[in-house]
């Protein structure tokens, strides 16, 4: 694949939706594109604003909270895995109001409580806490919602 073909494919992909640098690099590695070409293509994509890590992070956080009902910890982990610098994602996550996480978690726990069985209230509470932790919510938020 030529450099121009790679550039055309990636600019088309970026024009259709938000992507981060790591996703584009992974695609080029999968296509076995040499590193010099990768560097030039990435430089172009960044310079022409096809890729903007901050814009991507804002959209990612907004979508994962709204549709996937993720908590802060899970968002941090996902962004770390996408190699988004902490200096970019930390301020964006800080903008999300803590009350917003509680509003998301409350209906999740209410729905889960209906399907959870246990011998005691203590056991049920433990299962609900584990469920909420798996969704990326911190213990303070979980306990605040449960109490």
CSV table of C-alpha atoms in Angstrom, one decimal:
chain,number,residue,atom,x,y,z
A,1,UNK,CA,0.0,0.0,0.0
A,2,UNK,CA,1.4,3.4,-0.9
A,3,UNK,CA,1.7,6.3,1.4
A,4,UNK,CA,-1.0,8.1,-0.5
A,5,UNK,CA,-3.4,5.2,-0.2
A,6,UNK,CA,-2.8,4.9,3.5
A,7,UNK,CA,-3.4,8.7,3.9
A,8,UNK,CA,-6.6,8.5,1.9
A,9,UNK,CA,-7.9,5.5,3.9
A,10,UNK,CA,-7.2,7.1,7.2
A,11,UNK,CA,-8.4,10.6,6.4
A,12,UNK,CA,-11.7,9.0,5.2
A,13,UNK,CA,-11.9,7.0,8.4
A,14,UNK,CA,-11.2,10.1,10.5
A,15,UNK,CA,-13.8,12.2,8.6
A,16,UNK,CA,-16.5,9.6,9.4
A,17,UNK,CA,-15.8,9.6,13.2
A,18,UNK,CA,-13.5,10.5,16.0
A,19,UNK,CA,-10.3,8.4,16.4
A,20,UNK,CA,-7.2,8.6,18.5
A,21,UNK,CA,-3.6,8.4,17.5
A,22,UNK,CA,-3.2,4.9,18.9
A,23,UNK,CA,-6.1,3.6,16.7
A,24,UNK,CA,-4.5,5.0,13.6
A,25,UNK,CA,-1.0,3.6,14.5
A,26,UNK,CA,-2.6,0.2,15.2
A,27,UNK,CA,-4.2,0.2,11.8
A,28,UNK,CA,-1.0,1.1,10.0
A,29,UNK,CA,0.9,-1.6,11.9
A,30,UNK,CA,-1.7,-4.1,11.0
A,31,UNK,CA,-1.3,-3.1,7.3
A,32,UNK,CA,2.5,-3.5,7.8
A,33,UNK,CA,3.3,0.1,6.9
A,34,UNK,CA,6.9,1.1,7.5
A,35,UNK,CA,7.6,3.5,10.4
A,36,UNK,CA,8.7,6.4,8.3
A,37,UNK,CA,5.5,6.4,6.4
A,38,UNK,CA,3.5,6.0,9.7
A,39,UNK,CA,5.3,9.1,11.1
A,40,UNK,CA,4.6,11.3,8.1
A,41,UNK,CA,0.9,10.2,7.9
A,42,UNK,CA,0.4,10.8,11.6
A,43,UNK,CA,2.1,14.2,11.3
A,44,UNK,CA,-0.4,15.1,8.5
A,45,UNK,CA,-3.4,13.8,10.4
A,46,UNK,CA,-2.5,15.8,13.5
A,47,UNK,CA,-1.5,19.0,11.6
A,48,UNK,CA,-4.8,19.0,9.6
A,49,UNK,CA,-6.8,18.2,12.7
A,50,UNK,CA,-8.2,14.9,11.5
A,51,UNK,CA,-7.0,13.6,14.9
A,52,UNK,CA,-7.3,15.7,18.0
A,53,UNK,CA,-6.8,13.8,21.3
A,54,UNK,CA,-8.7,16.3,23.4
A,55,UNK,CA,-11.7,16.3,21.1
A,56,UNK,CA,-11.6,12.5,20.9
A,57,UNK,CA,-11.4,12.2,24.7
A,58,UNK,CA,-14.3,14.6,25.3
A,59,UNK,CA,-16.5,12.6,22.9
A,60,UNK,CA,-15.4,9.3,24.3
A,61,UNK,CA,-16.1,10.3,27.9
A,62,UNK,CA,-19.5,11.7,27.0
A,63,UNK,CA,-20.6,8.6,25.0
A,64,UNK,CA,-19.3,6.1,27.6
A,65,UNK,CA,-21.1,7.8,30.4
A,66,UNK,CA,-24.3,8.3,28.4
A,67,UNK,CA,-24.6,5.0,26.6
A,68,UNK,CA,-22.4,2.5,28.6
A,69,UNK,CA,-23.1,3.9,32.0
A,70,UNK,CA,-19.4,3.8,33.0
A,71,UNK,CA,-17.8,5.3,36.1
A,72,UNK,CA,-14.7,7.4,36.3
A,73,UNK,CA,-12.3,4.5,37.1
A,74,UNK,CA,-13.4,2.5,34.0
A,75,UNK,CA,-13.1,5.6,31.8
A,76,UNK,CA,-9.6,6.3,33.1
A,77,UNK,CA,-8.6,2.7,32.4
A,78,UNK,CA,-10.0,2.8,28.9
A,79,UNK,CA,-8.3,6.0,28.0
A,80,UNK,CA,-5.0,4.7,29.5
A,81,UNK,CA,-5.3,1.7,27.2
A,82,UNK,CA,-5.8,4.0,24.2
A,83,UNK,CA,-2.6,5.7,25.3
A,84,UNK,CA,-4.3,9.1,25.8
A,85,UNK,CA,-2.0,11.2,28.1
A,86,UNK,CA,-3.2,11.7,31.6
A,87,UNK,CA,-2.6,15.5,31.1
A,88,UNK,CA,-5.4,15.4,28.5
A,89,UNK,CA,-8.0,13.1,30.1
A,90,UNK,CA,-7.7,14.1,33.8
A,91,UNK,CA,-9.1,17.7,33.3
A,92,UNK,CA,-11.9,16.4,31.1
A,93,UNK,CA,-12.9,13.8,33.7
A,94,UNK,CA,-12.7,16.4,36.4
A,95,UNK,CA,-15.3,18.4,34.5
A,96,UNK,CA,-17.8,15.7,35.0
A,97,UNK,CA,-19.9,16.5,38.1
A,98,UNK,CA,-19.8,13.8,40.8
A,99,UNK,CA,-23.6,14.0,41.1
A,100,UNK,CA,-23.7,12.9,37.5
A,101,UNK,CA,-22.1,9.6,38.4
A,102,UNK,CA,-24.6,9.1,41.2
A,103,UNK,CA,-27.5,9.8,38.8
A,104,UNK,CA,-26.1,7.1,36.5
A,105,UNK,CA,-25.4,4.6,39.2
A,106,UNK,CA,-28.7,4.8,41.1
A,107,UNK,CA,-30.9,3.3,38.3
A,108,UNK,CA,-28.3,0.7,37.6
A,109,UNK,CA,-28.2,-0.5,41.2
A,110,UNK,CA,-32.0,-0.4,41.4
A,111,UNK,CA,-32.3,-2.7,38.4
A,112,UNK,CA,-29.5,-5.0,39.5
A,113,UNK,CA,-31.1,-5.3,43.0
A,114,UNK,CA,-34.2,-6.9,41.5
A,115,UNK,CA,-32.1,-9.7,40.0
A,116,UNK,CA,-29.6,-10.2,42.9
A,117,UNK,CA,-30.3,-12.9,45.4
A,118,UNK,CA,-28.6,-13.6,48.7
A,119,UNK,CA,-29.1,-15.1,52.1
A,120,UNK,CA,-28.8,-11.7,53.8
A,121,UNK,CA,-29.0,-8.0,53.1
A,122,UNK,CA,-25.2,-8.0,53.8
A,123,UNK,CA,-24.6,-10.5,50.9
A,124,UNK,CA,-26.9,-8.6,48.5
A,125,UNK,CA,-25.1,-5.3,49.4
A,126,UNK,CA,-21.7,-6.9,48.7
A,127,UNK,CA,-22.9,-8.2,45.3
A,128,UNK,CA,-24.2,-4.7,44.4
A,129,UNK,CA,-20.9,-3.1,45.5
A,130,UNK,CA,-19.0,-5.6,43.3
A,131,UNK,CA,-21.3,-4.9,40.4
A,132,UNK,CA,-20.8,-1.1,40.7
A,133,UNK,CA,-17.0,-1.5,41.1
A,134,UNK,CA,-17.0,-3.5,37.9
A,135,UNK,CA,-18.7,-0.6,36.1
A,136,UNK,CA,-15.9,1.7,37.2
A,137,UNK,CA,-17.5,3.6,40.1
A,138,UNK,CA,-15.5,4.6,43.1
A,139,UNK,CA,-16.4,3.3,46.6
A,140,UNK,CA,-17.6,6.8,47.9
A,141,UNK,CA,-20.1,7.1,45.1
A,142,UNK,CA,-21.3,3.6,45.5
A,143,UNK,CA,-21.8,3.9,49.3
A,144,UNK,CA,-23.5,7.3,48.8
A,145,UNK,CA,-26.0,5.7,46.4
A,146,UNK,CA,-26.6,2.6,48.5
A,147,UNK,CA,-27.2,4.6,51.7
